[in-house]
mmCIF file of C-alpha atoms in Angstrom:
data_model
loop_
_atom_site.group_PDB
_atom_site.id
_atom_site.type_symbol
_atom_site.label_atom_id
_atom_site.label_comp_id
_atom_site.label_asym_id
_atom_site.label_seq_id
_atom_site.Cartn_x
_atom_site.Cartn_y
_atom_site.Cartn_z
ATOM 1 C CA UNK A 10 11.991 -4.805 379.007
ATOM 2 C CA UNK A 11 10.906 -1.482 377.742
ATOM 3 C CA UNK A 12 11.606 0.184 381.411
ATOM 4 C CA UNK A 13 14.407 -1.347 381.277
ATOM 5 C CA UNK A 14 15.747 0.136 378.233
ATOM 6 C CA UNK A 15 14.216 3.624 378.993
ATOM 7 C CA UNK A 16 16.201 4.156 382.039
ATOM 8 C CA UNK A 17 19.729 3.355 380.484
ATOM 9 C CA UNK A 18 18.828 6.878 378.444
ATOM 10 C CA UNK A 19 20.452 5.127 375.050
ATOM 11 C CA UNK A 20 20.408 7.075 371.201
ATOM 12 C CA UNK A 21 18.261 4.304 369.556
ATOM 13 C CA UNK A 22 15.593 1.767 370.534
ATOM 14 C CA UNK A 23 15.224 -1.429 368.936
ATOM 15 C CA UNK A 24 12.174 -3.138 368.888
ATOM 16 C CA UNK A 25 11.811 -6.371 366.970
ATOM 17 C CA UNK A 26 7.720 -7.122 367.115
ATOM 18 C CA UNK A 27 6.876 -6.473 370.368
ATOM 19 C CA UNK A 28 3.189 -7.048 369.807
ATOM 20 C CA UNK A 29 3.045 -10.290 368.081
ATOM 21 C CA UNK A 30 2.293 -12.022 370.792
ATOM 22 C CA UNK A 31 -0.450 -9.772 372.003
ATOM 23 C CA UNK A 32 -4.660 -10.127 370.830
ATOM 24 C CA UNK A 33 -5.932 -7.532 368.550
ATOM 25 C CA UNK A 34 -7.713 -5.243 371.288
ATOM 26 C CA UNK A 35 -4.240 -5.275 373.244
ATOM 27 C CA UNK A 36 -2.223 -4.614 370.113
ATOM 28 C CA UNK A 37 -4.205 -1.587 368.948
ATOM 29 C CA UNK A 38 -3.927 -0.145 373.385
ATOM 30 C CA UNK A 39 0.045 -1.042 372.876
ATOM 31 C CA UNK A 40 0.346 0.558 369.303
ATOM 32 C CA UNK A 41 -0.851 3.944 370.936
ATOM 33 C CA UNK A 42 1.223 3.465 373.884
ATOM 34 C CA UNK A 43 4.735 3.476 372.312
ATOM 35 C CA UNK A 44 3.743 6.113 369.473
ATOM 36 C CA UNK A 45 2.646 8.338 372.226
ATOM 37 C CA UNK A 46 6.205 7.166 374.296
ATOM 38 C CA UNK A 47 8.257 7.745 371.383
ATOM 39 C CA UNK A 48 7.191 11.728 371.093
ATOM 40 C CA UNK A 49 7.732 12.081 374.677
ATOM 41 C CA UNK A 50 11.150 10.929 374.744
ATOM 42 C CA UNK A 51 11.794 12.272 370.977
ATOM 43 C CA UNK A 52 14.332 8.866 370.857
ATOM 44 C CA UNK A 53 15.063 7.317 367.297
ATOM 45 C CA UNK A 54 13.450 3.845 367.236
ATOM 46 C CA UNK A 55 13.613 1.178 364.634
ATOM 47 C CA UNK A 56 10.934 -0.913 364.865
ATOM 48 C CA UNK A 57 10.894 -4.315 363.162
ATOM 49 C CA UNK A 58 7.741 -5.723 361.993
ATOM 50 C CA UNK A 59 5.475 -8.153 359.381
ATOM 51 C CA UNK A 60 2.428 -6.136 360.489
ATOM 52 C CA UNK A 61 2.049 -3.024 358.020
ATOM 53 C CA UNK A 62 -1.015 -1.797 360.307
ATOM 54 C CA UNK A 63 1.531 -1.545 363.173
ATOM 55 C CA UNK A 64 4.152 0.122 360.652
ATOM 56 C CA UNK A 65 1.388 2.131 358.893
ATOM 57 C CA UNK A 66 0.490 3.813 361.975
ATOM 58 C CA UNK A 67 3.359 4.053 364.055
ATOM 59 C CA UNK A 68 6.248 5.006 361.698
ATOM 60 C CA UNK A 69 7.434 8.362 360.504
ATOM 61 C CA UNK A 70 9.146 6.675 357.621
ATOM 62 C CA UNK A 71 9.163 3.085 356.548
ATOM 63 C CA UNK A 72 11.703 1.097 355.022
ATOM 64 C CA UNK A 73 10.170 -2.249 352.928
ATOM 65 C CA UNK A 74 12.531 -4.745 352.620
ATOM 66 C CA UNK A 75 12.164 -8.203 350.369
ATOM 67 C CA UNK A 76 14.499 -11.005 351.033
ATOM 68 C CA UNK A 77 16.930 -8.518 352.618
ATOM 69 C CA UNK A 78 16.785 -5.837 349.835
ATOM 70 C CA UNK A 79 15.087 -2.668 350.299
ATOM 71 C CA UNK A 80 11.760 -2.147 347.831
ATOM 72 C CA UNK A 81 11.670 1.375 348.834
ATOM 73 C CA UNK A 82 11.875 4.139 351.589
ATOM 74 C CA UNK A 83 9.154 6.699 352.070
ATOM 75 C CA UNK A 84 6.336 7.771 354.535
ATOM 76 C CA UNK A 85 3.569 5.418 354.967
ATOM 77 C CA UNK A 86 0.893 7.592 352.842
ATOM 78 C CA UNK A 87 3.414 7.905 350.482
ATOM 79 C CA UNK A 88 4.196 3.937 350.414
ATOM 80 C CA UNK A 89 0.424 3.951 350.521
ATOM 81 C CA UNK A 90 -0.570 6.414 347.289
ATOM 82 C CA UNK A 91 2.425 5.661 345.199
ATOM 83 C CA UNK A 92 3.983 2.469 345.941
ATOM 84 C CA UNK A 93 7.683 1.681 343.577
ATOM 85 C CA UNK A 94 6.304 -1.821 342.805
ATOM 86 C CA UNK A 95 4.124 -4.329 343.036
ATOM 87 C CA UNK A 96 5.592 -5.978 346.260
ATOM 88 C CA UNK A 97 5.185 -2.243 347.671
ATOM 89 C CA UNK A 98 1.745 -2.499 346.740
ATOM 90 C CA UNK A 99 0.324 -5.680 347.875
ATOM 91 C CA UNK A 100 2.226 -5.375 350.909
ATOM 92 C CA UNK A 101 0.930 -2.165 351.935
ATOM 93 C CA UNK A 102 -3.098 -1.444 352.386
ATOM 94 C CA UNK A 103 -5.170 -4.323 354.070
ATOM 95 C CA UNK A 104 -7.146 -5.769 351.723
ATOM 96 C CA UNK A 105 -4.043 -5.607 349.847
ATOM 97 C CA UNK A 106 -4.468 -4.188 346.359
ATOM 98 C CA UNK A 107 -5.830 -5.646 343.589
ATOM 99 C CA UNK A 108 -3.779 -6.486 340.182
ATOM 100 C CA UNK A 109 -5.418 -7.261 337.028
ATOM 101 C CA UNK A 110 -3.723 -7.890 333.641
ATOM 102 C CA UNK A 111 -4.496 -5.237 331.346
ATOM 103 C CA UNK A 112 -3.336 -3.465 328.271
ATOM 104 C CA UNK A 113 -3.379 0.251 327.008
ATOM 105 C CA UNK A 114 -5.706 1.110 324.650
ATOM 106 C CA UNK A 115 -6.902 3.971 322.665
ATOM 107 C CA UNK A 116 -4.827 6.297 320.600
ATOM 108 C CA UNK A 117 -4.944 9.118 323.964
ATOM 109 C CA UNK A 118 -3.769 6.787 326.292
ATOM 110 C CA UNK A 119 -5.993 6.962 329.109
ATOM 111 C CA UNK A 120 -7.796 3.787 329.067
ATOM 112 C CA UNK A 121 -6.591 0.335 330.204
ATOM 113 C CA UNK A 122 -7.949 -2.330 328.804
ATOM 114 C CA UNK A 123 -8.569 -5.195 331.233
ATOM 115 C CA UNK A 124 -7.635 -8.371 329.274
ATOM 116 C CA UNK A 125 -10.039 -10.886 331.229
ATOM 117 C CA UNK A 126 -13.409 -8.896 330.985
ATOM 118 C CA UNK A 127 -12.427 -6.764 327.863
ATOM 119 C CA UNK A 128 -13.297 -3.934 329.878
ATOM 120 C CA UNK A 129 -11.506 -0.598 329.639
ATOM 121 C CA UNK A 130 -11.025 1.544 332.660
ATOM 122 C CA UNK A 131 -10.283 5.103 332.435
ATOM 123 C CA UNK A 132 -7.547 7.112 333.648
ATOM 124 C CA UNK A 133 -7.380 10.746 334.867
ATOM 125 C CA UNK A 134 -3.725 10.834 333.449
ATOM 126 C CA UNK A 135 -2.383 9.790 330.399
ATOM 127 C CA UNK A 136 0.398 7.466 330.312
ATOM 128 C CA UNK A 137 3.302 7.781 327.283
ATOM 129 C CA UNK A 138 3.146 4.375 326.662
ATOM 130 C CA UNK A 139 2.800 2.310 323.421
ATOM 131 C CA UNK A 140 -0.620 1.790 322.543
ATOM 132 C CA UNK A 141 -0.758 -2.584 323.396
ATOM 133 C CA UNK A 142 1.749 -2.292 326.159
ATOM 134 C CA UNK A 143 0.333 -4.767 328.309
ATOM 135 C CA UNK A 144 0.565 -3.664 332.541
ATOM 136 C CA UNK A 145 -0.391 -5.155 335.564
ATOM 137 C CA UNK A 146 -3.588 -2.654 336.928
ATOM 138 C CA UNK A 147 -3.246 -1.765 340.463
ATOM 139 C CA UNK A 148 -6.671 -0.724 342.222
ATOM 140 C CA UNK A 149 -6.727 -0.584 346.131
ATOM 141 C CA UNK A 150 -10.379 -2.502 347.490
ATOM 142 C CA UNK A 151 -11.397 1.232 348.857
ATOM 143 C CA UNK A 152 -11.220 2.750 345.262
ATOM 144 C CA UNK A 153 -13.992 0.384 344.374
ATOM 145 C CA UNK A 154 -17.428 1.808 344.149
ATOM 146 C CA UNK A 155 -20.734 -0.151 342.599
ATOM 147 C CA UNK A 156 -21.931 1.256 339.054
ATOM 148 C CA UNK A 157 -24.377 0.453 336.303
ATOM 149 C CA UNK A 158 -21.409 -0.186 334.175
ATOM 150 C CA UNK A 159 -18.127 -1.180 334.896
ATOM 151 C CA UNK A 160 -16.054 -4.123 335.262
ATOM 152 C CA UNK A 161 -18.284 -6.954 335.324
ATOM 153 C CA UNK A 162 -18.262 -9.589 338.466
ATOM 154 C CA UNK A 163 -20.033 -11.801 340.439
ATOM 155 C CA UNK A 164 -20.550 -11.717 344.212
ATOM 156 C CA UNK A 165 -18.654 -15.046 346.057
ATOM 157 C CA UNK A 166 -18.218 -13.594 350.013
ATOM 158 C CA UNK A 167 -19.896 -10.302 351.580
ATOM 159 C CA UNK A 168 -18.344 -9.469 354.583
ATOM 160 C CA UNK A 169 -20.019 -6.624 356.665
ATOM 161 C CA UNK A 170 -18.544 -5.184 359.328
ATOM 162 C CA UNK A 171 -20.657 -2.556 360.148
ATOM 163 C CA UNK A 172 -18.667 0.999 358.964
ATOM 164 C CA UNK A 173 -17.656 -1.119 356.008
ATOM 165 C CA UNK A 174 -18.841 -3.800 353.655
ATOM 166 C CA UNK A 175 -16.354 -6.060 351.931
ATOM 167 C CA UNK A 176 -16.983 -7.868 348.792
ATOM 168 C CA UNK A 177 -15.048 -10.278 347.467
ATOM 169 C CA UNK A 178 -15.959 -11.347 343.732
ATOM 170 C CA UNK A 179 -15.153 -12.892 340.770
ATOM 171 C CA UNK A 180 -14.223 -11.634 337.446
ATOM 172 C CA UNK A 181 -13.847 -14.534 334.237
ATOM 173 C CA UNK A 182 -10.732 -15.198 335.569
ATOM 174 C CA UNK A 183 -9.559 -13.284 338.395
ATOM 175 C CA UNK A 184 -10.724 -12.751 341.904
ATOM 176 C CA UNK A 185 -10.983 -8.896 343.106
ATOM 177 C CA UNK A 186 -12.186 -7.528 346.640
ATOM 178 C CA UNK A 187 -13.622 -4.238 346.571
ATOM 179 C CA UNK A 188 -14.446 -2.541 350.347
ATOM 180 C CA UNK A 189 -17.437 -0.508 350.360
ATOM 181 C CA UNK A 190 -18.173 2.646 353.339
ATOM 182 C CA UNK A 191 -22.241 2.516 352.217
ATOM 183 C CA UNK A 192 -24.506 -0.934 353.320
ATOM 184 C CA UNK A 193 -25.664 -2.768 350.159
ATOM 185 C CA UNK A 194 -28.051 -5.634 349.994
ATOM 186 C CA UNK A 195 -25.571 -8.195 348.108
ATOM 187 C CA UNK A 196 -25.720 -12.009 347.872
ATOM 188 C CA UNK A 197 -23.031 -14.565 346.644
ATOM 189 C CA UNK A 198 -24.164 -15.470 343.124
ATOM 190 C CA UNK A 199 -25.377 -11.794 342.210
ATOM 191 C CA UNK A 200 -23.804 -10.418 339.271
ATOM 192 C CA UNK A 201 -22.472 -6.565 339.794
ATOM 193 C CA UNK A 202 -20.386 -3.652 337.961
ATOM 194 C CA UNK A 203 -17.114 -2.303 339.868
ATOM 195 C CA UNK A 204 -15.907 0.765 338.795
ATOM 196 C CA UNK A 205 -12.293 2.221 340.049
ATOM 197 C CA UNK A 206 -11.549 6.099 340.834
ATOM 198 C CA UNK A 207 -9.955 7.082 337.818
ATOM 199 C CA UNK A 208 -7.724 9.434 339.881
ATOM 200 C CA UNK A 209 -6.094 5.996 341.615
ATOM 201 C CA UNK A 210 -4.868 3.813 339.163
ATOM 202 C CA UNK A 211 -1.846 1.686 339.274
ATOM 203 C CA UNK A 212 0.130 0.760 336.546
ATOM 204 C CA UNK A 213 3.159 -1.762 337.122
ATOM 205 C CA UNK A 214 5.305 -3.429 335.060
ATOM 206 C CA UNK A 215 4.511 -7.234 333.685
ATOM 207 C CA UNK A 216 7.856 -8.582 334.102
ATOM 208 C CA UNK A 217 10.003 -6.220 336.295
ATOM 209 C CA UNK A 218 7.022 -4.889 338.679
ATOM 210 C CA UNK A 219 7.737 -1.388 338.705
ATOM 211 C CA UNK A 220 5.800 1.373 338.859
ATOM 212 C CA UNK A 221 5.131 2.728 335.389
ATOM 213 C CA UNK A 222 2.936 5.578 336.448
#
């Protein structure tokens, strides 16, 4: 179908998932394959898809759309590093990011309060909101990293892949999955500390989901 197409010469390409039906080793072959046929031929293509891996890695820009309205329009590290909302967010990154109920604290603003461990997280940037405003806290898994003290969990999965380790654990209330690039000795049942990179925190709105900082 893709010859097929090539040889009429047309101004656009469509392609609505062409790899769904593929296994993953295929998939990743076919992702390169088009990317790499697409800057030969310099065509525009819209490609239509549910995976984000496929759109995070093939697109120049992507559009997300929700219930046939677009969320917002950017380039996939920007989509990535400062998504418009939360459906942005979760959508985008794989685990998708985690969102925990907070609330700002402290008379300089840089703290967030998380409202099921009583923890407060630091930010490296101030946000001019009241002090009580309660947010939703975005933290992407890979901005995770073990500590002595910081948000308090307990191990329920360890997943090790190999370059990666993936934890999923528990707070009082919430679940949060944290991926960690160093091998740890964990165990479901062990308590730990999670501490984000102050330099990638998410705030979102609580009832309209949008981006607050």
């Amino acid at each position: 179908a893709m010859g097929r197409a090539i040889v009429r010469d047309p101004q656009v390409f469509l392609f609505d998932e062409p790899l769904s039906n593929l296994d993953a080793k295929l998939r990743v072959q076919m992702r390169a394959e088009i990317r790499e046929l697409h800057q030969r031929l310099k065509t525009t293509t819209v490609y239509v898809t549910h995976d984000q891996i496929e759109a995070m890695t093939m697109a120049d820009r992507i559009v997300v759309m929700e219930n046939g309205h677009i969320r917002q329009i950017g380039a996939p590290l920007e989509l990535y590093d400062r998504p418009a909302n939360r459906f942005v967010a979760e959508f985008i990154g794989s685990p998708s990011m985690n969102l925990l109920d907070g609330a700002v604290r402290n008379g300089d603003r840089t703290k967030i309060e998380v409202e099921t461990t009583g923890h407060a997280v630091p930010m490296a940037n101030g946000v001019e909101l009241a002090d009580g405003t309660r947010v939703k806290l975005g933290i992407r898994p890979e901005h995770l990293s073990l500590s002595e003290d910081g948000l308090p969990a307990t191990v329920s999965v360890v997943e090790p892949t190999g370059s990666e380790t993936q934890v999923v654990a528990r707070t009082e209330a919430e679940e949060i999955v944290a991926v960690l690039r160093e091998r740890h000795s964990l165990s479901p049942g062990q308590p730990i500390f999670l501490s984000p990179d102050p330099d990638q925190i998410h705030l979102f709105d609580v009832e309209t989901g949008y981006r607050l900082n």
